Coordinates of C-alpha atoms and ligand atoms in Angstrom, one line a residue:
Chain A
M228 CA -146.3 67.0 -49.0
G229 CA -145.1 65.3 -52.5
K230 CA -144.2 66.9 -55.7
R231 CA -144.9 70.5 -55.8
P232 CA -143.2 72.5 -58.4
G233 CA -142.8 75.8 -58.5
T234 CA -142.9 76.1 -54.4
T235 CA -139.8 77.0 -52.4
A236 CA -138.3 75.8 -49.1
L237 CA -139.5 78.8 -47.5
G238 CA -143.1 78.9 -48.7
L239 CA -143.6 75.5 -47.9
G240 CA -142.3 76.1 -44.2
L241 CA -144.6 79.1 -44.1
D242 CA -147.6 77.0 -45.2
A243 CA -146.8 74.7 -42.7
L244 CA -146.6 77.3 -40.0
S245 CA -149.8 78.7 -40.9
L246 CA -151.7 75.3 -40.4
A247 CA -150.3 74.7 -37.4
I248 CA -151.3 78.0 -36.0
A249 CA -154.8 77.3 -37.3
D250 CA -154.8 73.6 -35.8
A251 CA -153.7 74.9 -32.2
G252 CA -156.3 77.5 -32.3
I253 CA -153.8 79.9 -31.4
D254 CA -153.1 83.4 -32.7
K255 CA -149.8 84.5 -34.5
S256 CA -148.8 87.1 -32.0
E257 CA -148.9 84.4 -29.2
I258 CA -145.5 82.9 -31.2
D259 CA -142.7 84.0 -29.3
G260 CA -139.8 81.4 -30.6
I261 CA -138.8 80.5 -33.8
L262 CA -136.8 77.3 -34.5
T263 CA -136.0 76.4 -37.7
H264 CA -134.6 73.4 -39.9
P265 CA -133.2 74.9 -43.1
G266 CA -134.3 72.4 -45.9
T267 CA -131.4 71.1 -48.4
T268 CA -133.1 73.6 -51.2
S269 CA -133.3 76.7 -48.6
R270 CA -130.8 79.4 -49.4
E271 CA -130.5 81.1 -46.1
G272 CA -128.2 78.7 -44.2
A273 CA -127.6 79.7 -40.5
N274 CA -129.9 82.7 -41.1
H275 CA -132.6 80.7 -42.1
Y276 CA -134.5 81.3 -38.7
L277 CA -134.3 85.3 -39.1
R278 CA -135.7 84.8 -42.7
L279 CA -138.3 82.7 -42.1
A280 CA -139.3 84.8 -38.8
E281 CA -139.2 88.2 -41.0
A282 CA -141.3 86.5 -43.8
A283 CA -143.8 85.1 -41.2
G284 CA -144.0 88.8 -39.5
I285 CA -142.8 87.7 -36.2
D286 CA -140.3 89.2 -34.0
P287 CA -139.5 86.2 -31.6
R288 CA -137.9 86.4 -28.3
Y289 CA -136.3 83.1 -28.8
A290 CA -134.9 81.8 -32.1
G291 CA -132.6 79.5 -33.9
S292 CA -131.6 77.1 -36.6
K293 CA -130.3 73.7 -36.3
S294 CA -129.0 71.2 -39.2
M295 CA -128.6 67.8 -37.9
G296 CA -130.3 66.2 -40.4
G297 CA -133.0 63.6 -39.7
A298 CA -132.6 64.3 -35.9
T299 CA -133.4 67.9 -36.4
A300 CA -137.0 68.0 -35.9
G301 CA -136.6 65.9 -32.4
A302 CA -133.4 68.2 -31.6
L303 CA -135.7 71.5 -32.3
V304 CA -138.6 70.2 -30.1
Q305 CA -136.2 69.6 -27.5
E306 CA -134.8 72.8 -27.5
A307 CA -138.3 74.5 -27.8
I308 CA -139.1 72.8 -24.4
M309 CA -136.2 74.0 -22.9
A310 CA -136.6 77.6 -23.9
I311 CA -140.2 77.4 -22.6
D312 CA -139.0 75.7 -19.3
A313 CA -136.2 78.2 -18.8
G314 CA -138.8 81.1 -19.4
L315 CA -137.1 82.4 -22.4
A316 CA -140.3 81.7 -24.4
T317 CA -144.1 80.5 -23.8
T318 CA -145.1 79.1 -27.4
V319 CA -142.6 78.1 -29.9
A320 CA -142.7 77.0 -33.7
C321 CA -140.8 74.5 -34.9
V322 CA -140.5 74.8 -38.6
F323 CA -139.1 73.0 -41.6
G324 CA -139.5 73.3 -45.3
D325 CA -138.1 71.5 -48.4
A326 CA -138.8 71.6 -52.1
A327 CA -136.2 68.8 -52.3
L328 CA -137.6 66.8 -55.0
T329 CA -138.5 69.6 -57.5
G330 CA -136.1 72.7 -56.2
G331 CA -132.8 70.9 -57.2
Q332 CA -132.6 68.6 -54.8
R333 CA -129.1 67.2 -53.4
F334 CA -129.4 64.0 -51.9
N335 CA -128.1 62.0 -54.8
S336 CA -125.4 64.5 -55.7
P337 CA -121.8 63.9 -55.8
N338 CA -119.9 64.7 -52.8
G339 CA -123.4 65.4 -50.9
D340 CA -122.1 63.7 -47.8
P341 CA -120.1 65.2 -44.9
G342 CA -117.5 62.6 -45.6
L343 CA -116.0 64.4 -48.6
S344 CA -112.8 62.8 -48.7
W345 CA -114.7 59.4 -49.0
G346 CA -115.2 60.4 -52.9
I347 CA -111.4 59.4 -53.2
W348 CA -112.7 55.8 -52.9
G349 CA -116.0 56.3 -54.7
M350 CA -118.2 56.7 -51.4
F351 CA -121.0 59.0 -52.5
G352 CA -124.6 59.4 -51.4
P353 CA -126.7 58.7 -48.3
Q354 CA -127.0 55.3 -48.3
A355 CA -123.7 54.4 -47.8
N356 CA -123.1 54.6 -44.3
S357 CA -126.3 52.7 -43.4
A358 CA -125.7 49.8 -46.3
L359 CA -122.1 49.4 -44.4
G360 CA -124.4 48.7 -41.3
A361 CA -126.6 46.7 -42.9
R362 CA -124.2 44.3 -44.6
R363 CA -122.2 43.9 -41.3
H364 CA -125.8 43.1 -39.4
M365 CA -126.4 40.5 -41.9
S366 CA -123.2 39.0 -41.6
L367 CA -123.1 38.9 -37.8
Y368 CA -126.6 38.2 -37.0
G369 CA -128.0 36.6 -40.3
T370 CA -130.6 39.3 -40.9
T371 CA -131.6 39.4 -44.7
S372 CA -132.8 41.6 -47.4
E373 CA -136.2 39.8 -47.6
Q374 CA -136.5 41.0 -43.6
L375 CA -135.7 44.4 -44.7
G376 CA -138.6 44.0 -47.6
A377 CA -141.1 43.2 -44.5
I378 CA -140.4 46.7 -43.5
S379 CA -140.7 48.1 -46.7
V380 CA -144.0 46.4 -47.3
T381 CA -145.4 46.8 -44.2
F382 CA -145.1 50.6 -44.3
R383 CA -146.6 50.7 -47.8
E384 CA -149.5 48.7 -46.4
H385 CA -150.0 51.5 -43.9
A386 CA -149.8 54.4 -46.6
Q387 CA -152.8 52.9 -48.4
L388 CA -154.6 53.9 -45.2
S389 CA -153.5 57.7 -45.6
P390 CA -154.8 59.4 -48.7
D391 CA -151.8 62.2 -47.8
A392 CA -149.2 59.7 -48.5
V393 CA -147.2 59.7 -51.3
M394 CA -147.6 56.3 -52.1
Y395 CA -151.0 56.1 -51.2
G396 CA -152.5 53.5 -53.9
K397 CA -149.5 52.0 -54.8
P398 CA -148.8 48.6 -52.7
I399 CA -145.9 46.8 -53.0
S400 CA -145.3 43.1 -52.5
L401 CA -142.2 41.4 -51.1
E402 CA -141.7 40.3 -54.6
D403 CA -141.6 43.9 -55.7
H404 CA -138.8 44.7 -53.0
Q405 CA -136.5 41.9 -54.2
S406 CA -136.8 42.6 -57.5
S407 CA -136.4 46.1 -57.1
R408 CA -133.0 47.7 -58.4
W409 CA -130.1 47.9 -56.6
V410 CA -129.1 51.2 -55.4
V411 CA -126.2 50.4 -52.9
E412 CA -126.1 46.8 -52.3
P413 CA -127.7 45.3 -50.1
F414 CA -130.0 48.2 -50.2
H415 CA -132.6 47.7 -53.1
L416 CA -134.4 50.7 -54.5
L417 CA -137.5 49.8 -52.3
D418 CA -135.0 50.1 -49.0
C419 CA -134.6 53.7 -49.6
C420 CA -137.0 56.5 -48.4
L421 CA -138.6 58.9 -51.2
I422 CA -137.5 62.4 -52.1
S423 CA -140.1 65.0 -51.5
D424 CA -141.3 68.5 -51.4
G425 CA -143.2 69.6 -48.1
G426 CA -143.5 71.5 -45.1
V427 CA -144.0 70.7 -41.2
A428 CA -144.4 73.0 -38.5
I429 CA -144.8 71.8 -34.7
I430 CA -146.1 74.3 -31.8
V431 CA -144.4 73.8 -28.5
S432 CA -145.9 75.5 -25.5
S433 CA -146.4 74.3 -21.6
A434 CA -148.5 71.9 -20.8
E435 CA -150.9 74.2 -19.0
R436 CA -151.0 76.7 -22.0
A437 CA -152.0 74.0 -24.2
R438 CA -154.8 72.8 -21.9
D439 CA -157.4 74.9 -23.4
L440 CA -156.4 74.9 -27.0
A441 CA -158.3 73.6 -29.8
K442 CA -157.0 70.2 -30.0
P443 CA -156.1 67.9 -27.0
P444 CA -152.8 68.6 -25.9
V445 CA -150.1 65.8 -26.4
H446 CA -147.1 65.6 -23.8
V447 CA -143.6 65.0 -23.8
A448 CA -142.9 62.5 -21.4
G449 CA -139.5 61.8 -22.1
M450 CA -136.7 62.9 -24.4
G451 CA -132.8 62.2 -25.2
Q452 CA -130.4 63.3 -27.6
G453 CA -126.9 62.1 -28.5
Y454 CA -124.1 61.7 -31.0
T455 CA -121.0 59.5 -32.3
A456 CA -119.3 62.5 -33.9
R457 CA -116.3 59.9 -34.4
K458 CA -116.8 57.6 -37.3
S459 CA -113.7 55.5 -38.3
E460 CA -112.2 55.8 -34.9
A461 CA -115.2 54.2 -33.5
E462 CA -115.4 50.2 -34.6
D463 CA -119.0 50.5 -33.6
W464 CA -119.8 53.2 -35.3
W465 CA -121.9 51.4 -37.8
Y466 CA -124.2 50.4 -34.8
L467 CA -125.0 53.8 -33.7
P468 CA -124.2 53.0 -29.7
H469 CA -125.4 56.7 -29.3
Q470 CA -128.7 55.8 -30.3
K471 CA -129.0 53.5 -27.2
A472 CA -127.7 56.0 -25.0
V473 CA -130.8 58.5 -26.6
L474 CA -133.3 55.4 -25.9
D475 CA -132.3 54.6 -22.3
E476 CA -132.4 58.6 -21.8
A477 CA -136.0 59.0 -23.0
W478 CA -137.3 55.6 -20.9
A479 CA -135.6 57.0 -18.0
M480 CA -136.9 60.3 -18.1
S481 CA -140.4 59.5 -19.0
G482 CA -140.8 56.6 -16.6
L483 CA -141.7 54.3 -19.6
G484 CA -140.1 51.2 -21.5
P485 CA -140.4 49.8 -24.6
S486 CA -143.5 47.4 -23.5
D487 CA -145.4 50.8 -22.7
I488 CA -145.4 52.1 -26.2
D489 CA -148.6 51.9 -28.2
V490 CA -147.4 53.1 -31.1
A491 CA -143.8 53.9 -32.8
E492 CA -142.8 56.5 -35.4
L493 CA -139.4 55.5 -36.3
Y494 CA -136.7 57.3 -38.5
D495 CA -136.7 55.4 -41.6
N496 CA -134.3 56.8 -44.2
F497 CA -133.5 53.1 -44.9
T498 CA -135.3 50.0 -44.1
F499 CA -132.3 48.8 -41.8
S500 CA -132.5 52.1 -39.7
V501 CA -135.8 50.5 -38.2
L502 CA -133.9 47.4 -37.0
L503 CA -131.3 49.4 -34.9
W504 CA -134.1 51.4 -33.3
L505 CA -135.7 48.3 -32.3
E506 CA -132.8 46.7 -31.0
H507 CA -131.4 50.4 -29.1
G508 CA -135.1 50.6 -27.6
G509 CA -134.9 47.3 -26.0
F510 CA -138.0 46.1 -27.9
V511 CA -136.0 43.4 -29.0
E512 CA -132.2 41.8 -28.2
R513 CA -129.5 42.7 -30.1
G514 CA -129.6 40.9 -33.8
E515 CA -132.9 39.5 -33.4
S516 CA -134.6 42.8 -35.3
G517 CA -134.4 40.9 -38.6
A518 CA -136.8 38.0 -37.2
F519 CA -139.1 40.2 -35.5
V520 CA -140.0 42.5 -38.1
A521 CA -140.3 39.4 -40.5
E522 CA -142.9 38.0 -37.9
G523 CA -145.3 41.0 -38.8
N524 CA -145.0 42.5 -35.6
L525 CA -144.9 46.3 -37.3
K526 CA -148.1 46.0 -38.5
L527 CA -151.3 47.9 -37.5
G528 CA -153.1 45.9 -34.8
S529 CA -150.1 43.7 -34.2
T530 CA -147.3 44.0 -31.3
L531 CA -145.8 47.0 -32.0
P532 CA -147.8 49.6 -34.8
T533 CA -144.8 51.3 -36.5
N534 CA -144.7 54.1 -38.9
T535 CA -148.2 54.1 -39.5
H536 CA -148.1 56.9 -41.8
G537 CA -146.0 55.3 -44.0
G538 CA -142.6 56.4 -42.6
S539 CA -139.9 58.3 -45.3
L540 CA -140.1 54.9 -46.9
S541 CA -144.2 55.5 -48.2
D542 CA -145.2 58.5 -46.9
A543 CA -142.8 61.2 -47.9
Y544 CA -139.4 62.2 -46.8
M545 CA -139.6 65.3 -44.3
Q546 CA -136.4 64.5 -42.8
G547 CA -138.2 62.8 -39.8
W548 CA -140.7 65.6 -39.1
T549 CA -144.0 63.7 -40.0
H550 CA -143.0 61.0 -37.4
I551 CA -143.8 63.4 -34.8
V552 CA -146.8 64.8 -36.5
E553 CA -148.2 61.0 -37.0
G554 CA -147.3 60.5 -33.2
V555 CA -149.3 63.9 -32.2
R556 CA -152.1 62.5 -34.4
Q557 CA -152.1 59.2 -32.8
I558 CA -152.0 60.7 -29.3
R559 CA -155.1 62.8 -30.5
G560 CA -157.0 59.9 -32.2
E561 CA -157.2 61.6 -35.2
A562 CA -155.5 59.3 -37.4
G563 CA -158.5 57.9 -38.9
P564 CA -158.5 54.4 -40.5
R565 CA -155.1 53.8 -39.5
Q566 CA -155.6 55.0 -35.9
V567 CA -154.1 52.3 -33.4
P568 CA -157.2 52.1 -30.6
G569 CA -156.7 53.8 -27.6
A570 CA -153.2 55.1 -28.2
E571 CA -151.6 57.0 -25.2
T572 CA -147.8 56.4 -25.8
C573 CA -146.0 57.0 -28.9
L574 CA -142.1 56.7 -29.3
T575 CA -140.7 59.0 -32.5
T576 CA -137.2 59.0 -32.8
G577 CA -134.8 60.8 -35.3
R578 CA -131.3 60.6 -37.0
G579 CA -129.3 62.2 -39.3
M580 CA -125.8 63.1 -41.0
A581 CA -123.2 60.5 -41.2
L582 CA -125.2 58.1 -38.8
N583 CA -123.8 60.9 -36.3
T584 CA -127.1 62.6 -34.5
A585 CA -130.1 61.0 -32.9
N586 CA -132.6 61.9 -30.5
A587 CA -136.2 60.4 -29.3
L588 CA -139.4 61.4 -27.6
V589 CA -142.0 59.8 -25.6
L590 CA -145.3 61.3 -25.9
T591 CA -148.1 60.7 -23.9
K592 CA -151.6 61.7 -23.9
Chain B
M148 CA -103.2 58.7 -69.0
T149 CA -105.4 61.3 -67.1
Y150 CA -107.3 60.3 -63.4
D151 CA -110.3 62.2 -63.3
K152 CA -111.7 60.7 -60.1
P153 CA -111.8 62.5 -56.7
L154 CA -108.3 63.1 -55.5
P155 CA -107.3 64.1 -52.1
D156 CA -107.0 67.8 -50.8
T157 CA -103.5 67.5 -49.1
S158 CA -103.5 71.2 -47.5
D159 CA -105.7 70.0 -44.7
G160 CA -103.0 68.4 -42.9
S161 CA -103.0 65.3 -44.5
A162 CA -99.9 65.8 -46.4
P163 CA -97.7 63.1 -44.4
F164 CA -100.2 60.6 -44.9
W165 CA -99.9 60.9 -48.8
E166 CA -96.4 61.4 -49.0
G167 CA -96.1 58.2 -47.0
C168 CA -98.7 56.4 -49.9
A169 CA -96.9 57.6 -52.5
Q170 CA -94.2 55.5 -50.8
H171 CA -96.2 52.6 -50.7
E172 CA -96.5 52.8 -46.9
L173 CA -99.7 53.3 -44.9
R174 CA -99.0 55.9 -42.0
I175 CA -101.1 57.1 -39.1
Q176 CA -100.6 59.9 -36.5
E177 CA -99.5 58.7 -33.2
C178 CA -99.5 60.9 -29.8
S179 CA -96.4 61.7 -28.3
A180 CA -97.7 62.3 -25.3
C181 CA -100.1 59.6 -24.7
G182 CA -99.4 57.2 -27.9
H183 CA -103.0 57.0 -29.0
R184 CA -103.3 56.5 -32.8
R185 CA -106.0 58.6 -34.5
W186 CA -108.0 58.6 -37.6
P187 CA -109.1 60.3 -39.7
I188 CA -106.4 62.8 -39.7
G189 CA -106.7 65.7 -37.3
P190 CA -104.6 68.6 -35.5
V191 CA -104.7 67.2 -31.9
C192 CA -104.8 63.9 -30.2
T193 CA -108.7 62.7 -29.7
A194 CA -107.5 61.1 -26.4
C195 CA -105.4 63.8 -24.6
L196 CA -105.8 66.8 -26.9
S197 CA -101.9 67.1 -27.6
P198 CA -101.0 68.4 -31.0
E199 CA -97.5 66.5 -30.5
H200 CA -97.2 63.5 -32.6
T201 CA -95.4 61.6 -34.9
W202 CA -96.5 59.3 -38.2
V203 CA -95.8 55.9 -37.6
T204 CA -95.9 52.7 -40.3
L205 CA -98.5 50.1 -39.9
P206 CA -97.9 46.8 -41.3
G207 CA -100.8 47.4 -43.5
T208 CA -103.1 44.5 -42.7
G209 CA -106.2 44.5 -41.4
E210 CA -109.7 42.6 -42.1
V211 CA -112.8 43.5 -43.8
W212 CA -115.5 45.1 -41.4
S213 CA -118.1 45.7 -44.0
W214 CA -118.4 46.2 -47.6
I215 CA -121.1 47.6 -50.0
V216 CA -121.1 47.4 -53.8
Y217 CA -122.4 50.6 -55.9
H218 CA -124.7 50.0 -58.5
Q219 CA -126.3 53.5 -59.0
S220 CA -123.9 56.3 -60.4
F221 CA -123.5 59.3 -58.1
N222 CA -120.3 60.6 -59.7
K223 CA -119.2 60.7 -63.4
A224 CA -115.8 59.7 -62.7
W225 CA -116.8 56.5 -61.0
E226 CA -119.6 55.4 -63.6
P227 CA -117.5 53.5 -65.8
D228 CA -116.7 51.5 -62.4
L229 CA -120.2 50.2 -61.8
P230 CA -120.7 47.8 -60.2
Y231 CA -117.8 48.6 -57.5
N232 CA -117.4 48.2 -54.0
V233 CA -116.6 50.0 -51.0
A234 CA -115.6 48.8 -48.0
L235 CA -114.8 49.5 -44.6
I236 CA -111.5 47.8 -43.2
K237 CA -110.4 47.1 -39.8
V238 CA -106.5 48.2 -39.9
D239 CA -104.2 46.3 -37.9
G240 CA -103.1 48.5 -34.9
A241 CA -105.5 51.3 -36.2
H242 CA -109.1 52.2 -36.6
T243 CA -111.4 51.5 -39.5
M244 CA -111.0 53.0 -42.7
I245 CA -113.0 53.6 -46.1
S246 CA -111.3 51.7 -49.0
N247 CA -111.9 49.6 -51.9
L248 CA -111.1 45.6 -52.0
V249 CA -109.1 44.8 -55.3
D250 CA -108.6 41.6 -57.1
V251 CA -111.5 40.0 -55.8
E252 CA -115.0 39.5 -57.1
P253 CA -118.0 40.6 -54.6
D254 CA -119.5 37.1 -54.1
A255 CA -116.1 36.2 -52.7
V256 CA -115.7 39.2 -49.9
H257 CA -117.2 38.2 -46.4
V258 CA -116.8 40.2 -43.0
G259 CA -113.4 39.5 -41.3
Q260 CA -111.7 38.4 -44.5
R261 CA -108.0 39.2 -44.0
V262 CA -106.8 41.6 -46.2
E263 CA -103.5 43.7 -47.1
V264 CA -102.7 47.1 -48.2
V265 CA -102.3 47.6 -52.1
F266 CA -101.1 51.4 -53.6
E267 CA -103.0 52.4 -56.7
D268 CA -100.7 55.3 -58.3
A269 CA -103.2 57.8 -59.5
T270 CA -100.9 60.5 -60.3
D271 CA -97.2 61.1 -59.9
E272 CA -97.6 62.4 -56.3
I273 CA -100.9 60.7 -55.4
S274 CA -101.1 57.0 -54.6
I275 CA -104.5 55.5 -53.3
P276 CA -104.4 53.2 -50.2
K277 CA -106.6 49.9 -51.3
F278 CA -106.9 46.5 -50.0
R279 CA -106.8 42.8 -51.3
P280 CA -107.2 39.5 -49.9
V281 CA -104.5 37.9 -48.0
S282 CA -104.3 34.6 -49.8
Ligands
ZN715 ZN1 -102.8 61.9 -26.7

C-alpha cells in the first residue's frame, strides 16, 4: 500500500490475493469463490470478478462484484460466509485493488459523488456529507474540532508503530491538526483520510476447514448490514440511523456487546465518522463521543484501542479493507509493537457512498 | 453574461420543479393517493408507490439543518466563489434539501436559523432556489 506508480488496480488486487493464499497456507486450486470490489481505477466495472478470476487462473463456482464504497469489504466477507453456509462454495477469496493515488484518482474530481445534481449548489467531493453531519453534531452536542483532532492524533500515534503505514515516521500534534488548512469546514486537511494505491485480499472458509491451516483461524461471531438509501427525505440521514441497526444486529448475533470488545477497527474516512460508530455501537451515549475521544480512550493501552494500524487517516485508504486485516492480525496476536495484549474480540466497521451503506463484523479468536 | 456552473438536467422528470423555480415558486410532488410529499423528485410515491401526484407550492420558509464551507476547489466554475457555503435546509412542509445560504456571513449562520427561499436567475430558463435568513 501507499504510492505505487506504474501499478494497476487489477495488478494490486492480484498481488494481495497471492499474499493471502500464502498466508492461509492453501493451494490456489482450493479457491472456489471470487468476490471482488472494483477500485475507482478498475476498468472492468460490473465484470470485475470475471477479469480478476481470469487473470488469477480461477474458474469459480461462486462469484460477483459489489460497489458499496467503504462498506464493500465487510459486505463481501458477509456474502462469502453466506455462500459457504449455503454450500455454494468452500473457500472464497474477497479481493480489492486500486491505484487511486497514481492511477488517475477520482475522489476529488468534480461530480465524483452520487449526488450529481448537488453540483448545482457547489456540493462536490466526498467530504461534504460527513462535514454536514459533523457540523450538526457540533451544534447539537457541543462537539469541537479539537475533539476531532484527538482522533487524528491518536491514529497517527498508532501508525508510528506500523512500518507499513503511509504516515509511519510522521507524527502529528493537535496543533498540527488545528493549523492544517480547511478543506470543507468544519474539516481540516487532517480530518480527511489519505488517498492510496494498494490491494487487499481476505480468504474466507468454514471454521472447520480453517482449523488446520497455516495461521490460527479468526472467527466471525456476528455481523450486520444496513442502508439509509434516502437522504434528503430522511431528516436524520446525517446521523446514519442504519449504523445503529447494523451494530445492534452484530451484537445480537455475536452475543457480545460494546463492553466485551478488546480492540476496534472503525471506518474513518473522516475523523467524525469514528464518533458516530462509538455512539451507534453503544460505547457511549448519543452526543458523548467527542468527550470520550478527547479523554484518550481510543489509544493503545486505554479503554478501547481503536484503529491500531493508523486507520484510513494514517495507515492508507483502502476503502476499509485494512480495518478487517488489522482486526485479523490483532486476534491472531500478529500486530507486533501495536498488539493489544491478549486481544480476543474485535469490532470492524465499514461505510460508504453518500453515507448510505454500512456493515460490521465481530471477530473472535 | 454566461452562467458556467453546473445546471440541472431537466429531462430526468424534474422539469415541473424547475418550471416552478422559473416562476420563483418552490414546488414539491404530493402523492394523490396518500398525500405524502417526496423529495428528491421521483416517479412514484416513496410511501405507497403510487405514480399519481400533483405539484404543490411550498411557503418557501425553513430552517438551517446544517451547513459547511468549501475552501478547496473541486470544480473550476465554483472556484471564484471560494470560500462558499453549502447548506442542508429543512423546508417547512417538506423534507431537507441541499442549497446555499445567501446574504449572510459564515460566522453568522447557526443550526435552527430561520430562512426563506430566494431565486438566483441563472439563465433564461433556470432559476436556482437558495435561502437567506429571515430578519
Ligand atoms: Zn403515496
